[in-house]
Amino acid sequence: MALDNVEKVVPVTEALGNSSIANQAGKIVPETAASGKGKEVVGHSETVPSPGQPTSAQPWKDLFAPSKNPDSSLEFFQPLLVDGVLRAKPTPEVAVKGAEEWENSIVAFLVGKKLPGNNVKGVLERKWSQVGNFSFHVVGNGVFLVNFANGQARDWVLENGPWDIWGYHLAVRKWSKDMVLALEDCKSIPIWVKLTRVPVQYWTKLGLSYIASVLGKPLHMDANTTKRHALSFARVCIDMEATSSFPDNIILELDDGTTTTIGVEYPWRPASCTLCKVFDHSNKTCPRAARREWMPKPQVLAQRKPDDVEGWITVKRKGSNQEQVQEHNSLEVP
């Protein structure tokens, strides 16, 4: 056998260098192709499709199929045509079932500071995890929706406020489907208030409701007030309007016709705008407020002409801006 017809056998690693490896099919693939960075396969003209590119057996629509999330599929419902405009009209059951998923939720408004949702979630997990698990959802800037596993955990959070995030007030309110989930449109906000000098006979659910209604819409009491552990003050959460004057006292008319004064203390008083009637900003920063800038009064000496010599005045004709001769304003002694 002639040696010229014998092919020289070269080790694969020597032929391709250290940058090649063998795939599971036994084909020699450069390391860059095996790692997904290259496209060519040694010894073949075929190319490896890049990630996300469909093959002949994989249509484009399969790339968008929910492979691992079966709950993500949607359905088509015929919209209504009203006055030439298409309109969506779900059945009443859609809203009812959707509201049931959020019935144990609260809405949290972070007032005075904009913080990332992850930071707020971390703080709330440390504060509220003792009562159960919850899901955290960012609605908008400073507005969050917290969904608890049961109503008991939700009520515990509502009744044990006030809450804060890094010193900034977190106003919480029970979610309802008619709520406005935007702080800039929030015209009322729940505020914890201390009521002092409350007569004992009015230390009831009805009595405190009458008293707190002077400030706004009473929502609930804290646990100590409900159990009446201490009668020095009652702590009540009240939904107060942005236009409220936040009075320091309430006049209570007793059953005999006399009156007494109930003290009101606000552990936290929000900044509100009485022009826009919202809590998103104060009157000082309101874009609708008229701006007043201080302007210094012009000095008389600054208006004086340089050719006016002390003791002389410039005389002008009536109805004319032409200057005449200067006259001395002092009397001469003959």
Short mmCIF file of C-alpha atoms in Angstrom, two decimals:
data_model
loop_
_atom_site.label_atom_id
_atom_site.label_comp_id
_atom_site.label_asym_id
_atom_site.label_seq_id
_atom_site.Cartn_x
_atom_site.Cartn_y
_atom_site.Cartn_z
CA MET A 1 0.00 0.00 0.00
CA ALA A 2 1.43 3.33 -0.99
CA LEU A 3 2.02 5.69 1.81
CA ASP A 4 0.97 8.60 -0.39
CA ASN A 5 -2.64 7.43 -0.30
CA VAL A 6 -2.78 7.25 3.48
CA GLU A 7 -4.33 10.30 5.07
CA LYS A 8 -2.44 11.80 7.89
CA VAL A 9 -4.46 11.47 11.08
CA VAL A 10 -4.34 14.63 13.12
CA PRO A 11 -5.88 14.86 16.61
CA VAL A 12 -9.04 16.84 16.63
CA THR A 13 -7.84 19.13 19.35
CA GLU A 14 -4.70 19.82 17.37
CA ALA A 15 -6.66 20.56 14.20
CA LEU A 16 -9.14 22.88 15.81
CA GLY A 17 -7.04 24.13 18.67
CA ASN A 18 -8.05 24.42 22.28
CA SER A 19 -11.11 26.45 21.34
CA SER A 20 -13.16 23.42 20.15
CA ILE A 21 -15.26 20.84 21.94
CA ALA A 22 -17.45 17.92 20.88
CA ASN A 23 -21.21 18.15 21.27
CA GLN A 24 -23.51 15.30 22.29
CA ALA A 25 -23.96 14.15 18.67
CA GLY A 26 -20.23 13.70 18.22
CA LYS A 27 -19.82 16.70 15.95
CA ILE A 28 -16.89 18.95 16.52
CA VAL A 29 -18.15 22.41 17.33
CA PRO A 30 -16.00 25.45 18.03
CA GLU A 31 -16.25 26.57 21.60
CA THR A 32 -17.81 29.85 20.56
CA ALA A 33 -20.61 28.00 18.77
CA ALA A 34 -21.12 25.60 21.64
CA SER A 35 -21.47 28.49 24.02
CA GLY A 36 -24.09 30.09 21.83
CA LYS A 37 -21.82 32.87 20.56
CA GLY A 38 -20.92 31.35 17.19
CA LYS A 39 -23.08 30.07 14.40
CA GLU A 40 -20.93 27.86 12.11
CA VAL A 41 -20.39 24.12 12.64
CA VAL A 42 -17.07 22.62 11.54
CA GLY A 43 -17.36 20.35 8.56
CA HIS A 44 -20.86 21.45 7.61
CA SER A 45 -22.36 24.44 5.85
CA GLU A 46 -25.44 24.55 8.05
CA THR A 47 -25.85 27.29 10.63
CA VAL A 48 -27.15 27.04 14.15
CA PRO A 49 -30.21 29.28 14.65
CA SER A 50 -29.72 32.04 17.16
CA PRO A 51 -31.82 31.98 20.33
CA GLY A 52 -35.40 33.04 19.68
CA GLN A 53 -35.22 32.35 15.92
CA PRO A 54 -37.85 29.78 14.83
CA THR A 55 -36.80 26.60 13.09
CA SER A 56 -38.64 24.90 10.25
CA ALA A 57 -40.52 22.78 12.77
CA GLN A 58 -41.25 25.72 15.08
CA PRO A 59 -43.69 28.35 13.73
CA TRP A 60 -43.51 31.95 14.86
CA LYS A 61 -46.70 31.75 16.91
CA ASP A 62 -45.15 29.07 19.12
CA LEU A 63 -42.60 31.59 20.36
CA PHE A 64 -45.41 33.51 22.07
CA ALA A 65 -47.24 30.48 23.47
CA PRO A 66 -47.51 30.38 27.29
CA SER A 67 -45.40 27.30 27.91
CA LYS A 68 -44.96 27.64 31.67
CA ASN A 69 -47.81 30.00 32.57
CA PRO A 70 -51.17 28.38 31.79
CA ASP A 71 -53.10 31.21 33.51
CA SER A 72 -51.87 33.78 31.00
CA SER A 73 -54.18 32.74 28.16
CA LEU A 74 -56.90 35.21 27.13
CA GLU A 75 -60.18 34.95 25.25
CA PHE A 76 -61.87 37.06 22.61
CA PHE A 77 -65.23 38.65 23.34
CA GLN A 78 -67.17 40.55 20.72
CA PRO A 79 -67.16 44.28 21.62
CA LEU A 80 -70.19 46.51 21.31
CA LEU A 81 -70.52 49.20 18.66
CA VAL A 82 -72.04 52.35 20.14
CA ASP A 83 -72.32 55.46 17.94
CA GLY A 84 -69.62 54.11 15.67
CA VAL A 85 -67.16 53.47 18.51
CA LEU A 86 -66.25 50.03 19.83
CA ARG A 87 -66.88 49.55 23.52
CA ALA A 88 -66.02 46.76 25.95
CA LYS A 89 -68.96 45.61 28.08
CA PRO A 90 -68.14 42.75 30.46
CA THR A 91 -70.95 40.93 32.20
CA PRO A 92 -71.68 41.92 35.83
CA GLU A 93 -70.23 38.62 37.02
CA VAL A 94 -66.78 39.66 35.77
CA ALA A 95 -66.58 42.60 38.19
CA VAL A 96 -68.04 40.57 41.05
CA LYS A 97 -65.53 37.75 40.70
CA GLY A 98 -62.67 40.17 40.20
CA ALA A 99 -63.56 42.10 43.35
CA GLU A 100 -63.61 38.89 45.36
CA GLU A 101 -59.90 38.43 44.65
CA TRP A 102 -59.13 41.75 46.38
CA GLU A 103 -61.68 41.72 49.20
CA ASN A 104 -58.92 41.23 51.83
CA SER A 105 -56.77 44.05 50.48
CA ILE A 106 -55.77 47.46 51.74
CA VAL A 107 -54.52 50.47 49.83
CA ALA A 108 -51.41 52.14 51.25
CA PHE A 109 -50.57 55.77 50.44
CA LEU A 110 -47.00 56.87 51.17
CA VAL A 111 -47.33 60.60 51.84
CA GLY A 112 -44.43 63.03 51.62
CA LYS A 113 -41.84 60.80 49.93
CA LYS A 114 -41.49 58.72 46.79
CA LEU A 115 -39.72 55.41 47.51
CA PRO A 116 -39.08 52.36 45.31
CA GLY A 117 -41.61 49.58 45.70
CA ASN A 118 -38.99 47.02 46.76
CA ASN A 119 -37.94 49.20 49.69
CA VAL A 120 -41.53 49.65 50.84
CA LYS A 121 -42.22 45.93 50.47
CA GLY A 122 -39.19 45.00 52.56
CA VAL A 123 -40.24 47.27 55.42
CA LEU A 124 -43.83 46.04 55.38
CA GLU A 125 -42.73 42.41 55.39
CA ARG A 126 -40.83 43.03 58.62
CA LYS A 127 -43.79 44.87 60.15
CA TRP A 128 -46.72 42.76 58.95
CA SER A 129 -45.37 39.26 58.37
CA GLN A 130 -46.32 38.30 61.94
CA VAL A 131 -50.01 38.26 60.99
CA GLY A 132 -49.66 36.28 57.77
CA ASN A 133 -48.48 36.32 54.20
CA PHE A 134 -49.53 38.96 51.71
CA SER A 135 -48.89 39.94 48.12
CA PHE A 136 -47.53 43.40 47.34
CA HIS A 137 -48.46 45.37 44.23
CA VAL A 138 -47.28 48.80 43.04
CA VAL A 139 -50.19 50.86 41.72
CA GLY A 140 -48.39 54.15 41.11
CA ASN A 141 -46.06 56.66 42.71
CA GLY A 142 -46.62 56.36 46.43
CA VAL A 143 -49.67 54.07 46.07
CA PHE A 144 -49.53 50.34 46.85
CA LEU A 145 -52.07 47.54 47.05
CA VAL A 146 -51.50 44.86 49.69
CA ASN A 147 -53.58 41.69 49.45
CA PHE A 148 -53.77 39.55 52.60
CA ALA A 149 -54.70 35.89 52.87
CA ASN A 150 -57.66 36.63 55.14
CA GLY A 151 -59.72 39.46 56.55
CA GLN A 152 -58.32 39.06 60.07
CA ALA A 153 -54.82 40.02 58.95
CA ARG A 154 -56.18 42.98 57.00
CA ASP A 155 -58.17 44.26 59.97
CA TRP A 156 -55.16 43.89 62.27
CA VAL A 157 -53.13 46.21 60.05
CA LEU A 158 -55.98 48.72 59.86
CA GLU A 159 -56.50 48.79 63.62
CA ASN A 160 -52.86 48.93 64.73
CA GLY A 161 -51.70 52.04 62.91
CA PRO A 162 -50.42 54.56 62.34
CA TRP A 163 -47.68 53.10 60.15
CA ASP A 164 -44.64 54.72 58.63
CA ILE A 165 -41.87 53.90 56.17
CA TRP A 166 -38.53 55.35 57.26
CA GLY A 167 -40.32 58.10 59.14
CA TYR A 168 -42.75 58.94 56.33
CA HIS A 169 -46.44 58.41 57.02
CA LEU A 170 -48.15 55.43 55.40
CA ALA A 171 -51.90 55.94 55.28
CA VAL A 172 -53.80 52.66 54.91
CA ARG A 173 -57.41 52.17 53.92
CA LYS A 174 -59.60 49.17 53.20
CA TRP A 175 -59.86 48.59 49.48
CA SER A 176 -63.15 49.03 47.66
CA LYS A 177 -63.83 48.89 43.93
CA ASP A 178 -64.86 52.56 43.84
CA MET A 179 -61.62 53.86 45.37
CA VAL A 180 -59.35 56.29 43.54
CA LEU A 181 -55.88 54.74 43.41
CA ALA A 182 -53.93 57.92 42.70
CA LEU A 183 -52.47 60.16 45.38
CA GLU A 184 -52.77 63.28 43.22
CA ASP A 185 -56.53 62.68 43.02
CA CYS A 186 -56.93 61.72 46.66
CA LYS A 187 -59.24 64.29 48.24
CA SER A 188 -59.46 62.49 51.60
CA ILE A 189 -57.03 60.39 53.58
CA PRO A 190 -57.25 58.29 56.77
CA ILE A 191 -55.59 60.01 59.73
CA TRP A 192 -55.16 58.78 63.30
CA VAL A 193 -56.43 61.27 65.88
CA LYS A 194 -56.24 61.40 69.67
CA LEU A 195 -59.39 62.57 71.45
CA THR A 196 -58.82 63.77 75.01
CA ARG A 197 -61.22 64.69 77.84
CA VAL A 198 -63.96 62.40 76.49
CA PRO A 199 -66.73 61.90 79.09
CA VAL A 200 -66.95 58.28 80.20
CA GLN A 201 -70.60 57.92 79.16
CA TYR A 202 -69.58 58.71 75.59
CA TRP A 203 -66.73 56.21 75.57
CA THR A 204 -68.72 53.83 73.37
CA LYS A 205 -68.75 52.98 69.70
CA LEU A 206 -71.71 55.29 69.08
CA GLY A 207 -70.47 58.07 71.34
CA LEU A 208 -67.01 58.23 69.74
CA SER A 209 -68.59 58.02 66.30
CA TYR A 210 -70.65 61.15 66.99
CA ILE A 211 -67.60 63.02 68.28
CA ALA A 212 -65.25 61.94 65.48
CA SER A 213 -67.82 62.80 62.81
CA VAL A 214 -67.08 66.48 63.43
CA LEU A 215 -63.64 65.92 61.88
CA GLY A 216 -64.59 63.59 59.04
CA LYS A 217 -65.80 60.07 58.41
CA PRO A 218 -64.89 57.77 61.35
CA LEU A 219 -63.35 54.49 60.23
CA HIS A 220 -62.29 52.49 63.29
CA MET A 221 -60.70 52.60 66.76
CA ASP A 222 -57.43 51.06 67.86
CA ALA A 223 -57.34 47.98 70.09
CA ASN A 224 -56.69 49.88 73.34
CA THR A 225 -59.61 52.22 72.72
CA THR A 226 -61.93 49.33 71.88
CA LYS A 227 -61.00 47.47 75.07
CA ARG A 228 -60.92 50.73 77.10
CA HIS A 229 -57.64 49.86 78.78
CA ALA A 230 -56.87 53.53 79.39
CA LEU A 231 -59.41 56.34 79.37
CA SER A 232 -56.93 59.20 79.11
CA PHE A 233 -57.50 59.48 75.36
CA ALA A 234 -59.30 57.68 72.56
CA ARG A 235 -57.43 56.84 69.40
CA VAL A 236 -59.61 56.92 66.30
CA CYS A 237 -58.85 56.68 62.59
CA ILE A 238 -60.81 59.25 60.60
CA ASP A 239 -61.06 59.79 56.86
CA MET A 240 -60.43 63.55 56.65
CA GLU A 241 -60.87 65.86 53.70
CA ALA A 242 -57.98 67.84 52.23
CA THR A 243 -59.98 71.01 52.85
CA SER A 244 -60.20 70.32 56.59
CA SER A 245 -58.88 72.99 58.93
CA PHE A 246 -57.69 70.28 61.36
CA PRO A 247 -59.24 71.87 64.46
CA ASP A 248 -57.61 71.41 67.86
CA ASN A 249 -60.88 70.88 69.72
CA ILE A 250 -64.46 69.69 69.30
CA ILE A 251 -67.50 71.11 71.08
CA LEU A 252 -69.66 68.32 72.50
CA GLU A 253 -73.21 69.07 73.59
CA LEU A 254 -74.22 66.93 76.57
CA ASP A 255 -77.63 65.45 77.26
CA ASP A 256 -78.49 68.22 79.73
CA GLY A 257 -77.87 70.96 77.16
CA THR A 258 -74.47 72.05 78.47
CA THR A 259 -71.33 71.82 76.37
CA THR A 260 -67.83 70.54 76.94
CA THR A 261 -64.67 70.70 74.86
CA ILE A 262 -62.94 67.60 73.50
CA GLY A 263 -59.24 68.00 72.79
CA VAL A 264 -57.89 66.86 69.43
CA GLU A 265 -54.28 65.88 68.78
CA TYR A 266 -52.76 64.87 65.45
CA PRO A 267 -49.64 62.68 65.73
CA TRP A 268 -49.18 63.37 62.03
CA ARG A 269 -50.76 66.14 60.03
CA PRO A 270 -50.44 65.86 56.22
CA ALA A 271 -49.61 68.68 53.87
CA SER A 272 -52.67 69.47 51.79
CA CYS A 273 -53.65 71.94 49.09
CA THR A 274 -56.90 73.79 49.72
CA LEU A 275 -56.89 75.09 46.14
CA CYS A 276 -56.73 71.68 44.43
CA LYS A 277 -58.31 69.93 47.46
CA VAL A 278 -55.78 67.08 47.38
CA PHE A 279 -52.98 65.74 49.58
CA ASP A 280 -50.40 65.41 46.81
CA HIS A 281 -48.88 68.84 47.51
CA SER A 282 -49.28 71.89 49.73
CA ASN A 283 -50.48 75.41 48.97
CA LYS A 284 -46.88 76.63 48.84
CA THR A 285 -45.98 74.25 46.02
CA CYS A 286 -49.31 74.40 44.20
CA PRO A 287 -48.88 75.14 40.48
CA ARG A 288 -52.20 77.01 40.50
CA ALA A 289 -51.16 79.45 43.21
CA ALA A 290 -50.25 82.98 42.10
CA ARG A 291 -46.55 83.67 42.41
CA ARG A 292 -45.46 86.85 44.16
CA GLU A 293 -41.92 88.04 43.79
CA TRP A 294 -40.41 90.76 45.94
CA MET A 295 -39.27 93.77 43.98
CA PRO A 296 -37.28 96.54 45.67
CA LYS A 297 -38.80 99.99 45.54
CA PRO A 298 -36.97 102.38 43.18
CA GLN A 299 -34.86 104.87 45.05
CA VAL A 300 -35.38 108.56 44.46
CA LEU A 301 -31.68 109.16 44.06
CA ALA A 302 -31.50 106.52 41.36
CA GLN A 303 -34.12 108.40 39.34
CA ARG A 304 -32.28 111.66 39.69
CA LYS A 305 -30.61 112.88 36.53
CA PRO A 306 -26.87 113.36 36.60
CA ASP A 307 -27.14 116.99 35.39
CA ASP A 308 -29.36 117.97 38.29
CA VAL A 309 -27.18 120.04 40.56
CA GLU A 310 -28.04 120.23 44.20
CA GLY A 311 -30.31 123.23 44.78
CA TRP A 312 -31.64 123.27 41.20
CA ILE A 313 -34.68 121.61 39.61
CA THR A 314 -35.46 120.86 35.98
CA VAL A 315 -38.57 122.65 34.68
CA LYS A 316 -40.66 121.17 31.84
CA ARG A 317 -43.47 122.66 29.81
CA LYS A 318 -46.94 121.37 30.28
CA GLY A 319 -47.73 118.65 27.78
CA SER A 320 -44.15 118.59 26.55
CA ASN A 321 -41.16 116.48 27.38
CA GLN A 322 -38.73 119.23 26.38
CA GLU A 323 -36.60 120.44 29.20
CA GLN A 324 -36.27 124.15 29.86
CA VAL A 325 -33.70 126.17 31.71
CA GLN A 326 -32.87 125.27 35.22
CA GLU A 327 -34.20 127.46 37.98
CA HIS A 328 -32.81 127.78 41.44
CA ASN A 329 -35.24 126.71 44.13
CA SER A 330 -33.83 128.97 46.83
CA LEU A 331 -34.76 132.60 47.62
CA GLU A 332 -32.22 135.32 46.98
CA VAL A 333 -31.86 138.14 49.47
CA PRO A 334 -31.87 141.57 47.68
#
